[in-house]
Coordinates of C-alpha atoms and ligand atoms in Angstrom, one line a residue:
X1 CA -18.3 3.0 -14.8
X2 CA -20.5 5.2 -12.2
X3 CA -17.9 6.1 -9.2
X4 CA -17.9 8.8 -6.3
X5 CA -15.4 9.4 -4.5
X6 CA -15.8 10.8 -1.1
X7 CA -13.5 13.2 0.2
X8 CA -11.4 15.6 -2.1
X9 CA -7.7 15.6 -0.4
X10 CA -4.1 14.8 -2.0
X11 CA -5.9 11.7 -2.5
X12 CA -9.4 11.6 -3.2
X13 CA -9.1 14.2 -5.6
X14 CA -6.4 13.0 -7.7
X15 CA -7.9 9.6 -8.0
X16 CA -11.3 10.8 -9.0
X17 CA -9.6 13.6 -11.4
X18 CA -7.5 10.4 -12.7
X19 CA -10.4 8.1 -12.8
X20 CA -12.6 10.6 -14.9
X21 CA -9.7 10.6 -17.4
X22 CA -9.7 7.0 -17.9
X23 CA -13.1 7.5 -19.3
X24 CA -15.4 7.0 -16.5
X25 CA -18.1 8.9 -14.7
X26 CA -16.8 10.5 -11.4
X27 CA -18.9 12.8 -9.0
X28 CA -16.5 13.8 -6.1
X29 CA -18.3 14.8 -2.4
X30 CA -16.7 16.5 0.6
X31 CA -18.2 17.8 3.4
X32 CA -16.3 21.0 3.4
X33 CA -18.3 23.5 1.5
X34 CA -15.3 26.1 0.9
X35 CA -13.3 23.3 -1.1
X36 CA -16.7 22.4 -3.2
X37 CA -17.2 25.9 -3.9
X38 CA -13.6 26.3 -5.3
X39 CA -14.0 22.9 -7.3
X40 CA -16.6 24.2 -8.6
X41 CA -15.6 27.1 -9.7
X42 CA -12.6 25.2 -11.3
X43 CA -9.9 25.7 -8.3
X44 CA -7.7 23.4 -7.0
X45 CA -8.0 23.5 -3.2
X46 CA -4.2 22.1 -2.9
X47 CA -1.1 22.5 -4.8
X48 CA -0.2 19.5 -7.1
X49 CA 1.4 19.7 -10.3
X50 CA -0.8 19.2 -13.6
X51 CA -3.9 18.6 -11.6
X52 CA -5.6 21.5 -12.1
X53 CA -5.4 21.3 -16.3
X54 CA -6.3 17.8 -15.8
X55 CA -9.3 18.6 -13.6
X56 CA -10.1 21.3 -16.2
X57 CA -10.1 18.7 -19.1
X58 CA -12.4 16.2 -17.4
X59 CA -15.2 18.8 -16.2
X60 CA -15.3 20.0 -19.6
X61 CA -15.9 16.8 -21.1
X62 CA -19.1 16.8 -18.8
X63 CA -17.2 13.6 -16.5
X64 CA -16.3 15.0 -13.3
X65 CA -18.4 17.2 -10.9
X66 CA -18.2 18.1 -7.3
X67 CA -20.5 18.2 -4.7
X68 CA -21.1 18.7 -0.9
X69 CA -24.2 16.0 -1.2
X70 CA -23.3 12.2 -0.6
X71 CA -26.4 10.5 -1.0
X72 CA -27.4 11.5 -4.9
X73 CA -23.6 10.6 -5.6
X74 CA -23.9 7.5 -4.0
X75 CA -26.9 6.4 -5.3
X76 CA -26.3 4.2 -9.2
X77 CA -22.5 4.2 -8.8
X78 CA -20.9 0.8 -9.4
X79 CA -18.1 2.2 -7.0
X80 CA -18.0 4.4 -4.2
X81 CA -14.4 5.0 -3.0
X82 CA -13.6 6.4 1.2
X83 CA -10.8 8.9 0.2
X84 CA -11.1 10.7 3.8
X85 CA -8.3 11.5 6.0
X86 CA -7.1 9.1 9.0
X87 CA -4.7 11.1 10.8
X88 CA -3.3 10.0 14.1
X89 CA -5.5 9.7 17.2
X90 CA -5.2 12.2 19.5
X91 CA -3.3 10.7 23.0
X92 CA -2.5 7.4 21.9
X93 CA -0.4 6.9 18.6
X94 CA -4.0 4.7 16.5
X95 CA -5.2 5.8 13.3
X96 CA -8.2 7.8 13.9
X97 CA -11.0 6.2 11.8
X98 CA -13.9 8.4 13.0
X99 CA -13.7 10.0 9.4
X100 CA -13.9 6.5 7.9
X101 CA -16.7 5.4 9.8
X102 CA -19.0 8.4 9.4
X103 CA -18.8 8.1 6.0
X104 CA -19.1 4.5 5.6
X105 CA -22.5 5.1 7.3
X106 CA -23.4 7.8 5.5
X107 CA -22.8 5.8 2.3
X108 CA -25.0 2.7 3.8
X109 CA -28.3 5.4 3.6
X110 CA -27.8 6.2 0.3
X111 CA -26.7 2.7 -1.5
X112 CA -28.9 1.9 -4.4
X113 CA -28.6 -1.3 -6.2
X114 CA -25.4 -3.6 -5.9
X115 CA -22.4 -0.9 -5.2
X116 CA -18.4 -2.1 -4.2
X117 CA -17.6 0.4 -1.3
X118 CA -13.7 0.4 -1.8
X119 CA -11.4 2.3 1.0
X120 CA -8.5 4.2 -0.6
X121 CA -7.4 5.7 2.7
X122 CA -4.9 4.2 4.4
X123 CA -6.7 2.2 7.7
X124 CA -5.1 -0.7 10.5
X125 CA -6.1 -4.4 9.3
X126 CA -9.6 -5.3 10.3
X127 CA -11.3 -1.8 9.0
X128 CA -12.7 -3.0 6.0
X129 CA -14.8 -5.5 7.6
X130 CA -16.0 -3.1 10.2
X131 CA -17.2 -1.2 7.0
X132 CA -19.1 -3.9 5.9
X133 CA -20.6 -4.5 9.6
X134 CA -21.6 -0.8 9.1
X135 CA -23.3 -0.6 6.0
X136 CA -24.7 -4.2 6.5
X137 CA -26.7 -2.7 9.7
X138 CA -28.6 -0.5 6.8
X139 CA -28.0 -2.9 3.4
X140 CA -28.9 -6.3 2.9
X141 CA -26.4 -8.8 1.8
X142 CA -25.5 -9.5 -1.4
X143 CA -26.7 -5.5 -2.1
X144 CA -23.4 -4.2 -1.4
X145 CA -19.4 -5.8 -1.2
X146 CA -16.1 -3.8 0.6
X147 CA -13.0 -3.8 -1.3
X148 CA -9.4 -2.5 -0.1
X149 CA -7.4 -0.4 -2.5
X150 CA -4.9 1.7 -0.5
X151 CA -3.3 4.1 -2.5
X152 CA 0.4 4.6 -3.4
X153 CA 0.5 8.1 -4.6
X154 CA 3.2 10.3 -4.0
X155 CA 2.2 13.9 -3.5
X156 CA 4.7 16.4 -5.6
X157 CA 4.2 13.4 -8.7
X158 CA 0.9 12.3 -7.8
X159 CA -0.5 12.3 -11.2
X160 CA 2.2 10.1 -13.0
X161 CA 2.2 7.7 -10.1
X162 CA -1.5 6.7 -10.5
X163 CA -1.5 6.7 -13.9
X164 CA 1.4 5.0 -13.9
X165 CA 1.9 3.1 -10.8
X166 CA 4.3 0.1 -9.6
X167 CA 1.6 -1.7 -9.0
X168 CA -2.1 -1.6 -7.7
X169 CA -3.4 -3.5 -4.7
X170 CA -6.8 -4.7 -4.4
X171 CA -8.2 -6.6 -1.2
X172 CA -11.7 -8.5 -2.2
X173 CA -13.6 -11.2 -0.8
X174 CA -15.9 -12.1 -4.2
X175 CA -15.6 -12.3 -7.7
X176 CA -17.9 -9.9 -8.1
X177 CA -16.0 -7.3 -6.2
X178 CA -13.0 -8.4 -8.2
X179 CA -14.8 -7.9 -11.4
X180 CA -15.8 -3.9 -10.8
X181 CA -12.3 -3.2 -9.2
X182 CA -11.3 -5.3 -12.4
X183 CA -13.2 -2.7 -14.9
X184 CA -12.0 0.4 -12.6
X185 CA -8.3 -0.1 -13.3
X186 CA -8.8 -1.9 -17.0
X187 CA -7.6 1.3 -18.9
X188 CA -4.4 1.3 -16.6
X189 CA -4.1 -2.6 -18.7
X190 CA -2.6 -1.1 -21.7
X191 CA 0.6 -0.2 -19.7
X192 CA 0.9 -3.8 -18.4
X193 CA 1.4 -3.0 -14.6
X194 CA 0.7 -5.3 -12.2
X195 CA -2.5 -5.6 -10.1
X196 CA -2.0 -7.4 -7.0
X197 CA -5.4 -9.2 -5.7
X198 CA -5.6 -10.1 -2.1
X199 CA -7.9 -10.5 0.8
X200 CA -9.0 -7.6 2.5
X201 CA -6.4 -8.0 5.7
X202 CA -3.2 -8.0 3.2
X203 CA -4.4 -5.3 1.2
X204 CA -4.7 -3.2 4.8
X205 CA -1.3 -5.0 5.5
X206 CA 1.0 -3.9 2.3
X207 CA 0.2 -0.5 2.5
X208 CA 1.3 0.0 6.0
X209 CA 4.5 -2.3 5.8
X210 CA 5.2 -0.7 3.0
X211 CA 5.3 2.9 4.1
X212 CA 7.3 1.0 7.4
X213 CA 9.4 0.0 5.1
X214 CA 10.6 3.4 3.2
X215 CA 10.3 5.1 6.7
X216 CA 13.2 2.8 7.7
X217 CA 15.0 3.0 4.8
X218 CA 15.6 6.8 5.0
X219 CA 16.1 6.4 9.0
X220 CA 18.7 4.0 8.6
X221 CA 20.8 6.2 5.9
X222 CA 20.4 9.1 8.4
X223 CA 21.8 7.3 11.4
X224 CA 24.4 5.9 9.1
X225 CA 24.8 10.2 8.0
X226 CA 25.9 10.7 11.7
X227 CA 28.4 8.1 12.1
X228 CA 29.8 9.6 8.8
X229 CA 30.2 12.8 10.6
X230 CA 32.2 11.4 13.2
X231 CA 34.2 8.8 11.1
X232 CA 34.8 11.1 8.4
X233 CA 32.8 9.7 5.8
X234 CA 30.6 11.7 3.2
X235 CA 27.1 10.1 2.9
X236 CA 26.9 11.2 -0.3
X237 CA 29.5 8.9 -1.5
X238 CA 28.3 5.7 0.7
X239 CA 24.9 5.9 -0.1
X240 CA 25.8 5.8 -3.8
X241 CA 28.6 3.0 -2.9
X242 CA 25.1 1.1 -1.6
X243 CA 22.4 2.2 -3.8
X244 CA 24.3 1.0 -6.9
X245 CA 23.1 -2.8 -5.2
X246 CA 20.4 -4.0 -6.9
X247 CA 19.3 -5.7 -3.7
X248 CA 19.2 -2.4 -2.2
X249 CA 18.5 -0.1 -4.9
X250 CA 19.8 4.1 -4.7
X251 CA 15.9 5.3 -3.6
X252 CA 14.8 7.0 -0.4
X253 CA 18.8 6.7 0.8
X254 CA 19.1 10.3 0.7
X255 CA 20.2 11.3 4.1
X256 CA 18.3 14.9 5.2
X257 CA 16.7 16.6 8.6
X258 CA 14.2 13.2 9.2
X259 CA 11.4 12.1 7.5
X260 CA 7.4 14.3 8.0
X261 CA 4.4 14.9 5.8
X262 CA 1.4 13.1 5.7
X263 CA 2.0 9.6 5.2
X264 CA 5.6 7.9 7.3
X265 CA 4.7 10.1 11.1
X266 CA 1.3 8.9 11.1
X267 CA 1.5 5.6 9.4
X268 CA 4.7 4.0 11.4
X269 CA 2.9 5.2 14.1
X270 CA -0.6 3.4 13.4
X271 CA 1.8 0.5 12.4
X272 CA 3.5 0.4 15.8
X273 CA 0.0 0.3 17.4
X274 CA -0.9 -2.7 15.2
X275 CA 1.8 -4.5 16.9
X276 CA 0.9 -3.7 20.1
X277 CA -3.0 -4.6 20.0
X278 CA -2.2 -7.9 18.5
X279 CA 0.8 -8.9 20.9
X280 CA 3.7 -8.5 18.4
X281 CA 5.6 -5.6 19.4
X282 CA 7.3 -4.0 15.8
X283 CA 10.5 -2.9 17.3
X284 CA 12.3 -2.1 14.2
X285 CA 9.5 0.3 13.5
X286 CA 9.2 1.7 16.9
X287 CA 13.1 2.3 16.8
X288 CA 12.7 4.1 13.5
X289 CA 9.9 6.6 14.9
X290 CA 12.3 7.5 18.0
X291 CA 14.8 7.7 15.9
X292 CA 13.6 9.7 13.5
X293 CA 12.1 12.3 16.7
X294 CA 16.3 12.1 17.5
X295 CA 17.3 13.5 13.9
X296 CA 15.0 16.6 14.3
X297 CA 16.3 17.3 17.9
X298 CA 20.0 16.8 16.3
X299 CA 19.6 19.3 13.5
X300 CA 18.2 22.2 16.2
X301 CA 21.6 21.1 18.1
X302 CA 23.6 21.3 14.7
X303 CA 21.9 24.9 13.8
X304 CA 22.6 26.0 17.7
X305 CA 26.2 25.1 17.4
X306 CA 26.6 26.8 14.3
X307 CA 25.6 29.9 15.8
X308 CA 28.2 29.6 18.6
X309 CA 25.1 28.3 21.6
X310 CA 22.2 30.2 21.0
X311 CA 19.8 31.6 18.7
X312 CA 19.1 34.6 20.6
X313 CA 19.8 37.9 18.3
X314 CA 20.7 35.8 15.0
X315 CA 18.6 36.6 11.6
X316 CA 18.0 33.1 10.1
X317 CA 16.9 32.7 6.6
X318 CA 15.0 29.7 6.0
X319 CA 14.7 28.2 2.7
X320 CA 11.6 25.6 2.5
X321 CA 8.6 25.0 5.0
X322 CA 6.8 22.1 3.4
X323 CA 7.8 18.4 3.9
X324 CA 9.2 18.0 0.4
X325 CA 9.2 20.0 -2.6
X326 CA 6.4 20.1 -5.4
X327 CA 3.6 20.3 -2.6
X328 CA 2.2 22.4 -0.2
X329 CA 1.4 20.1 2.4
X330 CA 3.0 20.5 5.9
X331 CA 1.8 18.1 7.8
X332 CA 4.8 17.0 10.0
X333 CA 7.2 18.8 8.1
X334 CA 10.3 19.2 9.9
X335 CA 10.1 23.2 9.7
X336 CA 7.6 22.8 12.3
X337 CA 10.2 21.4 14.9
X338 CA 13.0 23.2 13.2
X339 CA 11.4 27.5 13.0
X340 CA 9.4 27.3 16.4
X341 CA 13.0 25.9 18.2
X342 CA 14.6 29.2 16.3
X343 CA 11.8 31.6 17.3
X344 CA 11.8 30.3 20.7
X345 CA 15.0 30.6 20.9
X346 CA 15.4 34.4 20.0
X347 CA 16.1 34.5 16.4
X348 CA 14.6 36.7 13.8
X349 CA 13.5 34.1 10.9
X350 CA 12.7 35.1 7.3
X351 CA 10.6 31.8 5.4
X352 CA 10.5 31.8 1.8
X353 CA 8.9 28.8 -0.1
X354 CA 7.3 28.7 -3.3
X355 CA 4.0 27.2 -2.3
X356 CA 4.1 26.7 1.6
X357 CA 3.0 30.1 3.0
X358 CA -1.1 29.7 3.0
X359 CA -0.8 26.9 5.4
X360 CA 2.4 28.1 6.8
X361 CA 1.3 31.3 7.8
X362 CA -1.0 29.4 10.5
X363 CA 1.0 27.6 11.8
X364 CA 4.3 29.0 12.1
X365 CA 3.8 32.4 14.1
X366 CA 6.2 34.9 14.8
X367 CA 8.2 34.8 11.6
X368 CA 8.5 37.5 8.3
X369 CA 7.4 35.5 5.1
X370 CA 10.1 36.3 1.7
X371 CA 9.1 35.4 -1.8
X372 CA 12.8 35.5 -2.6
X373 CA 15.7 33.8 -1.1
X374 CA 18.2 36.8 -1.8
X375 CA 15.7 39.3 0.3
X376 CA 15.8 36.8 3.1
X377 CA 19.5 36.5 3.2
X378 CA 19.7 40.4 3.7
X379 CA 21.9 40.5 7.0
X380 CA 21.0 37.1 7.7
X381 CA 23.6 34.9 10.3
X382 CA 22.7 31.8 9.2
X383 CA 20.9 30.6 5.8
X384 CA 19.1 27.0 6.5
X385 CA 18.2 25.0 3.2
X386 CA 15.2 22.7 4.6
X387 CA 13.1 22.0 1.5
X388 CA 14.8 21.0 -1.9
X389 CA 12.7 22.7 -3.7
X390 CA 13.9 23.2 -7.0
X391 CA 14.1 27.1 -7.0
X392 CA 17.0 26.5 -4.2
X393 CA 18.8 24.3 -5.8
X394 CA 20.7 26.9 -8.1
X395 CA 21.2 29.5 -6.0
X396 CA 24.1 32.0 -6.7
X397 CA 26.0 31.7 -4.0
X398 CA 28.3 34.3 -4.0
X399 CA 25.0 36.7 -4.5
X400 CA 23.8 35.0 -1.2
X401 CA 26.8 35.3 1.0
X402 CA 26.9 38.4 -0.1
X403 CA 23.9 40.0 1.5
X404 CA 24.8 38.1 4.9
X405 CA 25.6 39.7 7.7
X406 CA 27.6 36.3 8.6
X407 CA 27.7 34.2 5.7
X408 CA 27.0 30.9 7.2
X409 CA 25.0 27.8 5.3
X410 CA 23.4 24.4 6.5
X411 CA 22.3 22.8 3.9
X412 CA 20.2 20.0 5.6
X413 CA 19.3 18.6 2.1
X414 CA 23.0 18.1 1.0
X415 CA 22.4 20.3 -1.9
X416 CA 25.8 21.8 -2.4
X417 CA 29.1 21.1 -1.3
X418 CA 31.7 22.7 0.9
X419 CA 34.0 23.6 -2.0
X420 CA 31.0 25.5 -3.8
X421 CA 30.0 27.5 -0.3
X422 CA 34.0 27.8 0.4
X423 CA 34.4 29.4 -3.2
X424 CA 30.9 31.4 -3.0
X425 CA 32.1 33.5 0.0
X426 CA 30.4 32.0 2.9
X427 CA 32.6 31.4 6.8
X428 CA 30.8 28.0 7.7
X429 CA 28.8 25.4 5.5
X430 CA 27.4 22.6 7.7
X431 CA 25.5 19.5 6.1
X432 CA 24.3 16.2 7.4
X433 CA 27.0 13.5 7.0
X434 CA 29.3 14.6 4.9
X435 CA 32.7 17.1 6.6
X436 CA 32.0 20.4 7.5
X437 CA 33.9 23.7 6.3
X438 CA 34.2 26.2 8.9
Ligands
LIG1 P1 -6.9 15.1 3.3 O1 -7.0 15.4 4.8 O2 -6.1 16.0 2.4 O3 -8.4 15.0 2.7 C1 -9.5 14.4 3.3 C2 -10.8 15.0 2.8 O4 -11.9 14.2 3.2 C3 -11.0 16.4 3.3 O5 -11.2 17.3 2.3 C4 -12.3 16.3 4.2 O6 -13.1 17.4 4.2 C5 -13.0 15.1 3.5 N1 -14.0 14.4 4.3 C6 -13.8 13.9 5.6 N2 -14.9 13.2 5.9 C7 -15.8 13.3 4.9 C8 -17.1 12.8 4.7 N3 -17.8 12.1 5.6 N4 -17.7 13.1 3.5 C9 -17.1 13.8 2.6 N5 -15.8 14.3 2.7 C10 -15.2 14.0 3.9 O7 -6.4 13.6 3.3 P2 -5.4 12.9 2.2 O8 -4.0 13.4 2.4 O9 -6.0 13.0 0.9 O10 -5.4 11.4 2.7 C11 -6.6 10.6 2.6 C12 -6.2 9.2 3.0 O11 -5.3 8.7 2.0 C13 -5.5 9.0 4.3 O12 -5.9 7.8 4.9 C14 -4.1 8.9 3.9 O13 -3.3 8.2 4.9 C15 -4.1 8.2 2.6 N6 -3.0 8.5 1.7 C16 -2.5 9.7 1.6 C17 -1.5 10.0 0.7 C18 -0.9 11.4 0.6 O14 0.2 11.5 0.0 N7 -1.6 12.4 1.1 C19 -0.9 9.0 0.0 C20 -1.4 7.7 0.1 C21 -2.5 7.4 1.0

């Protein structure tokens, strides 16, 4: 199969680097020349495990290229995927489809016999037939069909999910459509996953719900986190008492600072604006996005407290900037409530993470940038575990309380345990629902 995928982000360039493996032909396009000029130079604009030595694989076998020029990519494939961003819209919560749009219209100009324009980024119900009033302006019917396949990928592991995934959904209105999408996936076959096949307005539907879903799953174990705190309870203890339900299953209960990245901010809110347009307010998810805005505010009040009112004159050593480990995205991570509160409230803050300081440099002024976590505990007050990165989740201890001024922890990933920071050295270990040890 001929595809090209349009738009080269955590998305759009995994699944065409994934597609290319499978065995088919895959040109990918962005409009930003800087990230063609790395592709093609064999760079991988983002940070994703594996991707680049699978991206080097497939260019050598002469089945992936890159290029800033839609129409010549568009032109023969059987499949042209929209991979572009929809972040939120600016002012009023909607999913900001101007990206989605443009390039649907761009692809109408170039379409050359009969094509399946699929969209892989997440959009509200009712976008993929807008995409096929835009291309229709240009195409003549029966020259062109839209399909839905949102995508499920989790960045960090994004590889392994789309090769093998829980399931993949594809909204189509013909057999025809079907039968490309059909021949896309077929390698996937041999693993026997299932591929769900809808009509366009579910497929749109899933993908929200389902990030709704996970959004309010981790929301709910952090609300239950601070009644632990005032009951007594540990968190760590109750969400394996419930996880252990098969109904309810031990994933995304892991109680933490409140959910960001790329995907759950944006998406419950797009979600919430769903309701609203068509009359059916989603209250559950519009509790879980105030709630979730709550949790950040409660962990600057935790860090405040722990440094007796104020941050004026503390050092704080912050371990992690990006919304989860294994990435280097930080879109809505929570270090960008969490470090400007700090700053602005007179501390001196060290950052170290292993792959967050080329965005975070941007966006998080005012702060010194460590590559090591023992050079940013020197003379430190307070050490703040944010991101559970894997090169913080052995740290020795006793080597970090030593270099603090104040040894003082909050571990806002529940990492370690009071007894380990007790034992290491350190004055005060705070967490999020499980008894402090001051
Ligand atoms: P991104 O911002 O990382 O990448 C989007 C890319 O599209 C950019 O490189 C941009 O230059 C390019 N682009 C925009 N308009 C273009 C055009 N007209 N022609 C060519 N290139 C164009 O976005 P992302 O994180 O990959 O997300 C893409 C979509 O996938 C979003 O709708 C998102 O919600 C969805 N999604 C993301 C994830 C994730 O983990 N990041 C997971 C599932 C779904």
């Amino acid at each position: 199969m001929k595809i090209a995928m349009i738009g080269t982000g955590y998305v759009g360039l995994v699944s065409g680097v994934c597609f290319s493996d499978f065995g088919h032909e895959v040109v990918c396009v962005d409009k930003n020349p800087e990230k063609v000029a790395q592709l093609k130079r064999g760079e991988v604009p983002i940070y994703e495990p594996g991707l680049d030595v699978l991206m080097a694989r497939n260019v050598a076998a002469g089945r992936l290229s890159f290029t800033e020029k839609l129409a010549p990519a568009v032109a023969g494939a059987d499949a042209v995927f929209i991979a572009v961003g929809t972040p939120t819209r600016r002012g009023d919560g909607h999913a900001d489809l101007s990206y989605v749009f443009a390039a649907a219209e761009e692809i109408a100009e170039a379409l050359d016999g009969f094509t399946v324009v699929v969209t892989k980024s997440t959009v509200p119900v009712g976008t993929n037939r807008k995409v096929y009033e835009i291309i229709a302006r240009t195409c003549a019917e029966g020259s062109f069909d839209v399909a839905s396949n949102p995508e499920f990928l989790r960045e960090g592991a994004a590889i392994d999910d789309f090769m093998r995934p829980d399931r993949v959904v594809v909204g189509v209105e013909t057999d025809r459509a079907r039968e490309v999408m059909g021949d896309i996936y077929r390698p996937l076959f041999l693993r026997d996953f299932p591929i769900v096949y809808t009509d366009l307005e579910s497929a749109e539907t899933i993908k929200y719900a389902a990030n709704a879903f996970l959004a309010t799953k981790i929301t709910f174990i952090n609300e239950i986190a601070m009644l632990c705190e005032r009951v007594g309870a540990d968190i760590k203890a109750v969400s394996k008492g419930m996880g252990l339900d098969g109904r309810i299953g031990n994933k995304f209960l892991h109680a933490g600072p409140g959910y960001g990245g790329s995907c759950f901010p944006k998406d419950t809110k797009a979600l919430a604006r769903i309701g609203q347009d068509f009359a059916v307010p989603l209250q559950i998810t519009e509790t879980v996005i105030a709630v979730n805005e709550e949790m950040k505010r409660r962990m600057i009040e935790k860090l405040k407290d722990l440094c007796g009112g104020s941050f004026n004159g503390k050092v704080v050593a912050v371990l992690g900037v990006t919304f989860k480990p294994n990435t280097d995205d930080m879109r809505e991570a929570p270090s960008l409530t969490i470090v400007p509160a700090l700053v602005g409230g007179g501390a001196e803050v060290r950052l170290v993470d292993p792959q967050g300081r080329r965005e975070g440099e941007a966006l998080l002024p005012g702060v010194a940038w460590e590559d090591d976590p023992y050079a940013a505990a020197k003379g430190a007050d307070v050490l703040v575990l944010l991101t559970e990165w894997n090169e913080f989740r052995a740290l020795d201890l006793s080597r970090v309380a030593g270099e603090m001024r104040t040894a003082q922890m909050a571990d806002l990933r529940n990492i370690y345990s009071a007894e380990d920071a007790r034992a290491a050295g350190f004055e005060a270990y705070i967490c999020v629902g499980r008894p402090d040890a001051t």
